[in-house]
mmCIF file of C-alpha atoms in Angstrom:
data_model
loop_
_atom_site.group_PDB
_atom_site.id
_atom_site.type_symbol
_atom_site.label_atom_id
_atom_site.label_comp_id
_atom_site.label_asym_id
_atom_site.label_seq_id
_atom_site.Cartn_x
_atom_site.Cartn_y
_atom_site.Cartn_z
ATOM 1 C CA UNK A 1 2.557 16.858 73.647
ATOM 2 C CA UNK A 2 -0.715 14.948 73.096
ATOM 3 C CA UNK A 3 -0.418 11.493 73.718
ATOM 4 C CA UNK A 4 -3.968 11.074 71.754
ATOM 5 C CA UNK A 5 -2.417 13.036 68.774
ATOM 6 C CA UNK A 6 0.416 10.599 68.741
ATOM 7 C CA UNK A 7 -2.032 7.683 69.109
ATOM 8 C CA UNK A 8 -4.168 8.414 66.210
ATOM 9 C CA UNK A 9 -0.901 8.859 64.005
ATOM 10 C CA UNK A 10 -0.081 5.302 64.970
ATOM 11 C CA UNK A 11 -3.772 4.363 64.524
ATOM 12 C CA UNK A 12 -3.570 5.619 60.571
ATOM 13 C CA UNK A 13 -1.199 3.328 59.735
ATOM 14 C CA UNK A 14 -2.973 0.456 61.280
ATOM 15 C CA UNK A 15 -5.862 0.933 59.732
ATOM 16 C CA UNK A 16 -3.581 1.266 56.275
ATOM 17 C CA UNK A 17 -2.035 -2.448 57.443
ATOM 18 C CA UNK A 18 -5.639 -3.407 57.785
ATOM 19 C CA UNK A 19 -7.552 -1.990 54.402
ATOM 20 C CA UNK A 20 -4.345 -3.839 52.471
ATOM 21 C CA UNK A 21 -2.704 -6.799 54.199
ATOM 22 C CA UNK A 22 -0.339 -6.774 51.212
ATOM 23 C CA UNK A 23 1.713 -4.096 53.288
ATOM 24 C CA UNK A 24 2.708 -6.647 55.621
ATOM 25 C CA UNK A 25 4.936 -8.129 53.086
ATOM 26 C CA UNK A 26 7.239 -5.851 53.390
ATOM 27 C CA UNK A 27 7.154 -5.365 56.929
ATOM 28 C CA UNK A 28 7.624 -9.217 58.285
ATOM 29 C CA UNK A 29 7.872 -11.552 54.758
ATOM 30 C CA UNK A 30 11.730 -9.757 54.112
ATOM 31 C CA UNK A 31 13.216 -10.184 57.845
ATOM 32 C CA UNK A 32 11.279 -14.166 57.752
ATOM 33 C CA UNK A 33 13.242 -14.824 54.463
ATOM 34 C CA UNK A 34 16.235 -13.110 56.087
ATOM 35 C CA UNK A 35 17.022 -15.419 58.323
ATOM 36 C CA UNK A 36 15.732 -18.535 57.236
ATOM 37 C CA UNK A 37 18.186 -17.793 54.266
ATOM 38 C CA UNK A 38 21.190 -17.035 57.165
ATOM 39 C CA UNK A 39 20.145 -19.945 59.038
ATOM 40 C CA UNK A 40 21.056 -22.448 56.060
ATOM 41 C CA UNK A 41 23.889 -20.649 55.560
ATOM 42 C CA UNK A 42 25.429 -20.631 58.893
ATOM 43 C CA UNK A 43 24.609 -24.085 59.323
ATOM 44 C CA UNK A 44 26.531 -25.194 56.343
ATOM 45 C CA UNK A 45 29.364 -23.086 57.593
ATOM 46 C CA UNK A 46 29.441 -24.567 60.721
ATOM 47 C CA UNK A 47 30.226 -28.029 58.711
ATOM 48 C CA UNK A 48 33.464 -26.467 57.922
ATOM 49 C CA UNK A 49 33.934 -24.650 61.016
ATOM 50 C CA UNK A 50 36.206 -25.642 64.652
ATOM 51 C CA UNK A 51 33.977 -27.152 67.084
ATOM 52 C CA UNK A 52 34.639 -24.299 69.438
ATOM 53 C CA UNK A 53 33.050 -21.693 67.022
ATOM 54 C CA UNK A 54 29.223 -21.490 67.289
ATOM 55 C CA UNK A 55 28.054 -20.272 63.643
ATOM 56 C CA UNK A 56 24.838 -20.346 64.243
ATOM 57 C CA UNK A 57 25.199 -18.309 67.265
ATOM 58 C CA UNK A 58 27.271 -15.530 65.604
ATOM 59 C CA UNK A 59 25.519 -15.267 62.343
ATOM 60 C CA UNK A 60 22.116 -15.528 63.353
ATOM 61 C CA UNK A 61 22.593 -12.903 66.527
ATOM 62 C CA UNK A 62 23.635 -10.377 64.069
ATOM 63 C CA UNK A 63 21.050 -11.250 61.806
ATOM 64 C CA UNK A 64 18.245 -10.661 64.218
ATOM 65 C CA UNK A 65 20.218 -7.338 65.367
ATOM 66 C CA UNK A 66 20.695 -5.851 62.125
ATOM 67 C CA UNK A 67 17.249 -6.534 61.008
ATOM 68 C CA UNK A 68 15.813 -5.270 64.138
ATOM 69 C CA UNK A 69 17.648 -1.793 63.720
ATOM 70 C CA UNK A 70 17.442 -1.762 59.930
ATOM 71 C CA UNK A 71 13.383 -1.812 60.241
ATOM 72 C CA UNK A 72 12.970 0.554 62.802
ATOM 73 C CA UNK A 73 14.333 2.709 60.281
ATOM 74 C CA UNK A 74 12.607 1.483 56.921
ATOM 75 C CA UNK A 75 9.368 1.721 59.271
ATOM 76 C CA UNK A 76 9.877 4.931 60.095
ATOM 77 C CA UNK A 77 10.509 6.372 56.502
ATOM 78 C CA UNK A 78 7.740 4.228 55.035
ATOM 79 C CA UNK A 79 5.198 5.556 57.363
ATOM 80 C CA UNK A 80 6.615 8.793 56.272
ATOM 81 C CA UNK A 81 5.999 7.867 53.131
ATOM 82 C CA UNK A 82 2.344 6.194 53.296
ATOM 83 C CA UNK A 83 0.982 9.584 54.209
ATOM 84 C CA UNK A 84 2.827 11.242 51.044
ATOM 85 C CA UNK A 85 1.562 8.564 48.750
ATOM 86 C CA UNK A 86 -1.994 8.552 50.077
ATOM 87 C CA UNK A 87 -1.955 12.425 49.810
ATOM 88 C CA UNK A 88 -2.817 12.883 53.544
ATOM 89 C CA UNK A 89 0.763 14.304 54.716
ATOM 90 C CA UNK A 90 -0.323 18.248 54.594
ATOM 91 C CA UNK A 91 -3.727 17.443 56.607
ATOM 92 C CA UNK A 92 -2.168 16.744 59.412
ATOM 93 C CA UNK A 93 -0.395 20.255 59.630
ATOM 94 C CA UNK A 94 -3.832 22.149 58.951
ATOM 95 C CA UNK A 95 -5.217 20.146 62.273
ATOM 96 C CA UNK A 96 -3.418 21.426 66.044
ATOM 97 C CA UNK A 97 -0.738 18.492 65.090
ATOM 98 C CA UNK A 98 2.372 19.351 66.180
ATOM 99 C CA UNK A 99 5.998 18.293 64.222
ATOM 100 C CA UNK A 100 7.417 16.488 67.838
ATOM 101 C CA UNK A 101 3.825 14.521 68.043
ATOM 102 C CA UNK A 102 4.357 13.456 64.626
ATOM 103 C CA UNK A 103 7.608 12.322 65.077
ATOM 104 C CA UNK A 104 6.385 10.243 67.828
ATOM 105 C CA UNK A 105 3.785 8.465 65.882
ATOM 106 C CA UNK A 106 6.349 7.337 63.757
ATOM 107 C CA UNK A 107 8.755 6.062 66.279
ATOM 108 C CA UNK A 108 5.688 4.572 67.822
ATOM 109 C CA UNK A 109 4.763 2.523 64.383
ATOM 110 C CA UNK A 110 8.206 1.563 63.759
ATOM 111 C CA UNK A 111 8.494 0.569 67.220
ATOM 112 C CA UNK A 112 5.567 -1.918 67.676
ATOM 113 C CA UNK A 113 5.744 -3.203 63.673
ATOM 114 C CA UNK A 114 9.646 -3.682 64.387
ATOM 115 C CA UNK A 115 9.045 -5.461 67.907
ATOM 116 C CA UNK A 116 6.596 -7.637 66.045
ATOM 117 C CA UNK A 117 8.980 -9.016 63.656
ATOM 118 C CA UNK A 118 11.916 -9.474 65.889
ATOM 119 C CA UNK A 119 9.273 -11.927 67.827
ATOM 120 C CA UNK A 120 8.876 -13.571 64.787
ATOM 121 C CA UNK A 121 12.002 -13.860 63.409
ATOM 122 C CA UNK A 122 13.267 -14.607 66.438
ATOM 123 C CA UNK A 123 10.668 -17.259 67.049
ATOM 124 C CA UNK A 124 11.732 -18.775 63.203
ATOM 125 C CA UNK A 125 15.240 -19.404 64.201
ATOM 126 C CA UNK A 126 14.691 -20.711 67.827
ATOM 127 C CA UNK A 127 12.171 -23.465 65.949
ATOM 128 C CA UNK A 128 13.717 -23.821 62.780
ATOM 129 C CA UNK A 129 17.830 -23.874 63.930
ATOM 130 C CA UNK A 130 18.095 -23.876 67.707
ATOM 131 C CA UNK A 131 18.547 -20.186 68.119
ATOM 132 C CA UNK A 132 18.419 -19.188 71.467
ATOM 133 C CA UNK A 133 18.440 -15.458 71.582
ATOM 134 C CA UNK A 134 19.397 -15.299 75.114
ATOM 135 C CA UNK A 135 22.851 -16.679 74.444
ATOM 136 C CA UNK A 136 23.467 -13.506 75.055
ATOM 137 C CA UNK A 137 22.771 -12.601 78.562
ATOM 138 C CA UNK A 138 20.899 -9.616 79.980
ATOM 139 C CA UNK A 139 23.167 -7.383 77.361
ATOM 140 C CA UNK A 140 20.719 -8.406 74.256
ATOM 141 C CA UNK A 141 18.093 -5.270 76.410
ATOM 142 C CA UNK A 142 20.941 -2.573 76.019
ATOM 143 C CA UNK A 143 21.679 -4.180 72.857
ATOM 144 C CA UNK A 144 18.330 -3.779 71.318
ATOM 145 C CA UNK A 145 17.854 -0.479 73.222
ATOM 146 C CA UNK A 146 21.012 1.056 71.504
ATOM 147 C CA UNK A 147 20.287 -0.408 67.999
ATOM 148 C CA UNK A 148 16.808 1.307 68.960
ATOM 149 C CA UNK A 149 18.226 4.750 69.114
ATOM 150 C CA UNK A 150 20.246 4.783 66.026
ATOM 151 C CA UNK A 151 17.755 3.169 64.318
ATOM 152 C CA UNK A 152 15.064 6.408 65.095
ATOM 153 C CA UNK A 153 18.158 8.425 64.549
ATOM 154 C CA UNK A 154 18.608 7.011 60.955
ATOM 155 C CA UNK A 155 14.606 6.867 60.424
ATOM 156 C CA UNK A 156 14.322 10.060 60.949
ATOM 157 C CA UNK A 157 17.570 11.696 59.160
ATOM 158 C CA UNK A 158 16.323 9.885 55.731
ATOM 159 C CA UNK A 159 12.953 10.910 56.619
ATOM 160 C CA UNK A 160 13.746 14.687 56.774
ATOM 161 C CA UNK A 161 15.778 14.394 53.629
ATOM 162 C CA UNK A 162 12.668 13.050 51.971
ATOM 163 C CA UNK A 163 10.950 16.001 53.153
ATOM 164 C CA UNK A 164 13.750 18.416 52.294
ATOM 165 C CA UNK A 165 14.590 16.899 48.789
ATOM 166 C CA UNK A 166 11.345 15.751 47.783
ATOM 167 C CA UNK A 167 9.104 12.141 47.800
ATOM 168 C CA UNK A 168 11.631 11.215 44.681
ATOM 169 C CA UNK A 169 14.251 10.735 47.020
ATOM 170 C CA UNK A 170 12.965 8.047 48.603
ATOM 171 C CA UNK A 171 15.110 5.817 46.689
ATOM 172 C CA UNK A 172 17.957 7.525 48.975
ATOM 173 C CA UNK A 173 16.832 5.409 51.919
ATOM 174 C CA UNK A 174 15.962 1.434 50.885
ATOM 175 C CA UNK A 175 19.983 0.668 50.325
ATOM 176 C CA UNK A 176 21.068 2.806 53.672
ATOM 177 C CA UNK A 177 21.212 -0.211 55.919
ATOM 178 C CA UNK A 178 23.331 -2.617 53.231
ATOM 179 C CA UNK A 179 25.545 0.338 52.839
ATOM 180 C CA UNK A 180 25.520 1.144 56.661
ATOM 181 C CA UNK A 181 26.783 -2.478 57.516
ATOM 182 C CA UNK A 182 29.763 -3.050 55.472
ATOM 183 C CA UNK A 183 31.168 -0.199 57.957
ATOM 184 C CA UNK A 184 29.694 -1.359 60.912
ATOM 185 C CA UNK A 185 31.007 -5.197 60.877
ATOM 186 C CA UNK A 186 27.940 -6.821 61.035
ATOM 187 C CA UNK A 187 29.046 -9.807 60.224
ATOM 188 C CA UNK A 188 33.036 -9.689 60.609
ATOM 189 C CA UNK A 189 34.837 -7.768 62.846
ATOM 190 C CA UNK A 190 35.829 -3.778 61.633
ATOM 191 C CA UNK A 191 39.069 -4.526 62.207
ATOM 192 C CA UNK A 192 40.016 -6.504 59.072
ATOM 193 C CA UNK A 193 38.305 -2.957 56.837
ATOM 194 C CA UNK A 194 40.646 -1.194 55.187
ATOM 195 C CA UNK A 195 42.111 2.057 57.621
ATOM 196 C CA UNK A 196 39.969 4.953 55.842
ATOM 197 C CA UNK A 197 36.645 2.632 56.729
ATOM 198 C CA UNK A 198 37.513 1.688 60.237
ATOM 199 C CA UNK A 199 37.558 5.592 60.384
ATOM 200 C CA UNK A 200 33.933 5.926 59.875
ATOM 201 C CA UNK A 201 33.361 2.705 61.707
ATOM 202 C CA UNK A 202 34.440 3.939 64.349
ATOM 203 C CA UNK A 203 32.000 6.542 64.323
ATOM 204 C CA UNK A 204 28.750 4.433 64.038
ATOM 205 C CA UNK A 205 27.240 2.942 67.247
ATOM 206 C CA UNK A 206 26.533 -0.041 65.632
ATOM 207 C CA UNK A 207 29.765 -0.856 65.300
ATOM 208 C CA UNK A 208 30.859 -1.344 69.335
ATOM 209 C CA UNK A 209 27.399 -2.682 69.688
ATOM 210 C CA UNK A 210 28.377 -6.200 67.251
ATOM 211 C CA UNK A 211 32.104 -6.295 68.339
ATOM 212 C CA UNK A 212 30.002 -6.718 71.782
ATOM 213 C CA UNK A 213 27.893 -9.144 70.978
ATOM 214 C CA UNK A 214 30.819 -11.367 69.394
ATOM 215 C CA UNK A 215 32.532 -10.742 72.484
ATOM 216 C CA UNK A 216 29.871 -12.153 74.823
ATOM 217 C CA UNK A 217 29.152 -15.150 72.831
ATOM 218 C CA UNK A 218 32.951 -15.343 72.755
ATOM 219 C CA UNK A 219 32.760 -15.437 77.171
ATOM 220 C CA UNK A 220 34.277 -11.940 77.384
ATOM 221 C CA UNK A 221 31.744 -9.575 79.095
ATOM 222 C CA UNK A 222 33.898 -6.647 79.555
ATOM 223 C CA UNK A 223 32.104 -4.654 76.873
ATOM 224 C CA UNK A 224 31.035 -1.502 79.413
ATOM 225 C CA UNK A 225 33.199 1.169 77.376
ATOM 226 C CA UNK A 226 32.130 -0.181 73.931
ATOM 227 C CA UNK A 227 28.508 -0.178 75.417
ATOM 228 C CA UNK A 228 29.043 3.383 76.773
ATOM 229 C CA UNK A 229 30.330 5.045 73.253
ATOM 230 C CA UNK A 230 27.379 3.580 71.457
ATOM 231 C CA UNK A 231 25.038 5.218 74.352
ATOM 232 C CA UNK A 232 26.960 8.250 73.796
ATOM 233 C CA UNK A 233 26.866 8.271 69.656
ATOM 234 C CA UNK A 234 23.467 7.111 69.356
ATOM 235 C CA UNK A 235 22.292 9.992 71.364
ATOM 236 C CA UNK A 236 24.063 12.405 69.728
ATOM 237 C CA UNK A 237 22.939 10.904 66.387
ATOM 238 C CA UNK A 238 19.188 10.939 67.334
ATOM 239 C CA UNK A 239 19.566 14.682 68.704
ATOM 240 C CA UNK A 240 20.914 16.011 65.576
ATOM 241 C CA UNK A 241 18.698 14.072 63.775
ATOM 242 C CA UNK A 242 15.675 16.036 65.273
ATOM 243 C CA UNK A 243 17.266 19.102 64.991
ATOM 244 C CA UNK A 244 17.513 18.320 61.302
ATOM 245 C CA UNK A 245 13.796 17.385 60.835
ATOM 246 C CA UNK A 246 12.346 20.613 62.719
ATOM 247 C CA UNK A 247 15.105 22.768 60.494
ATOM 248 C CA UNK A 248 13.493 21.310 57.112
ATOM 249 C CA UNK A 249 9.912 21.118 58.606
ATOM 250 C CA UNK A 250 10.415 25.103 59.111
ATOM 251 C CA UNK A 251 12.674 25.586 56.238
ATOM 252 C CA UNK A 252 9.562 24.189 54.093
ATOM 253 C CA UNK A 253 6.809 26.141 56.139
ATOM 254 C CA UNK A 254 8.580 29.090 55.083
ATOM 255 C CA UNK A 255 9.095 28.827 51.378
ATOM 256 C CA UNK A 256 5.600 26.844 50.831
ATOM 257 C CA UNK A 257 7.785 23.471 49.646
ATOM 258 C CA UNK A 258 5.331 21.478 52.168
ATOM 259 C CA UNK A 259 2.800 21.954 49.333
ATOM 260 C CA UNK A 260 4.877 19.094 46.786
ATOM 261 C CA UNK A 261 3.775 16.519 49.839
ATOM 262 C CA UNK A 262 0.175 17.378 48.770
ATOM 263 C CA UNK A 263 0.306 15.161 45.539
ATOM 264 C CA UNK A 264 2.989 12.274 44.634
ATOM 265 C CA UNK A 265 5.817 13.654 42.629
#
């Protein structure tokens, strides 16, 4: 693997951030609004809450989580996506580019853009509603790190069903993360779901990774095993995943569907 090749994948999209600053908007302007719009909320809550539950604390933690994972995905897929809509995706296959170097340009956008707007957001509800992400302890790094994972692994399972489906079916991945989190318990635990969702909660990282932080804010740090099957998911997620893209990438190779990424359809 070329770590240049990577490099200038990641460079592209800068210089496509820097020819039309209007693409930040939906990069940093959505998380921002986010969780200034959480921040009011959970403060009013709080009015009605017990003294001994911190709102603010447990809303606004898995505010910054879920927005963290939910753009390393939407990164991923729009940088995807920027090289279909410019027209550009098929050059890089007729240069020595190879699919795993691509890959990793996109996990490397997502990964700096993403990092970006946690600091910000982050930075918004420190200043704007006392919001101290390290509440948490040392377990908001695996936290983050997990959420990481899954997020690649999501980013790049909607990405290759772009590929393999078409740039129409983009509209496949903007609602994944709302969907995604009514199973995961973002914001409530997954035990009060109904039995057939805790089912498929209970097969989403995400899920053991916000009982955990609840836990922690609650005092209780034994959260090794829920910490451990999120590890374990997350990497199985993001293997598959890959296996998944390199099957479509040589799926389309084969039957000359690559060509459709050549013009917007």
């Amino acid at each position: 693997m070329s770590i240049k090749r990577v490099y200038a994948i990641f460079l592209r999209q800068v210089f496509l951030l820097r020819s039309n600053p209007v693409r930040l908007t939906a990069h940093f302007l959505f998380p921002i609004m986010s969780i200034v719009m959480w921040g009011f909320i959970s403060k009013y809550m709080a009015t009605f809450g017990k003294e001994t539950f911190n709102f603010v604390a447990v809303i606004l933690g898995a505010v910054v989580l879920w927005d963290f994972m939910s753009s390393i995905q939407q990164r991923m897929m729009s940088a995807f996506l920027e090289d279909v809509w410019t027209r550009n995706f098929i050059n890089y296959f007729a240069s020595p580019l190879k699919v795993t170097e691509y890959i990793s340009g996109l996990v490397l956008t997502s990964l700096i853009t993403s990092s970006i707007g946690f600091a910000l957001t982050i930075s918004i509800a420190g200043l704007a509603f006392g919001y101290n992400i390290l509440i948490m302890g040392l377990y908001i790094f695996p936290f983050l790190f997990l959420l990481l994972l899954f997020g690649i692994a999501v980013g790049l399972f909607i990405t290759a069903l772009i590929f393999r489906l078409g740039p129409s079916a983009e509209w496949l991945g903007w609602p994944i993360p709302f969907i995604m989190s009514i199973f995961v318990g973002v914001f409530y635990p997954a035990s009060v779901l109904p039995g057939f969702m805790q089912i498929i909660s209970k097969i989403l990282p995400p899920s053991y990774i916000f009982d955990g932080m609840r836990a922690v804010i609650a005092g209780n740090f034994n959260i090794g095993a829920n910490l451990f099957l999120a590890f374990v998911l997350s990497v199985a997620y993001l293997a598959l995943t890959y296996l998944f893209f390199i099957k479509v990438y040589k799926r389309n190779l084969k039957t000359g569907a690559i060509s459709r990424f050549g013009s917007e359809e």
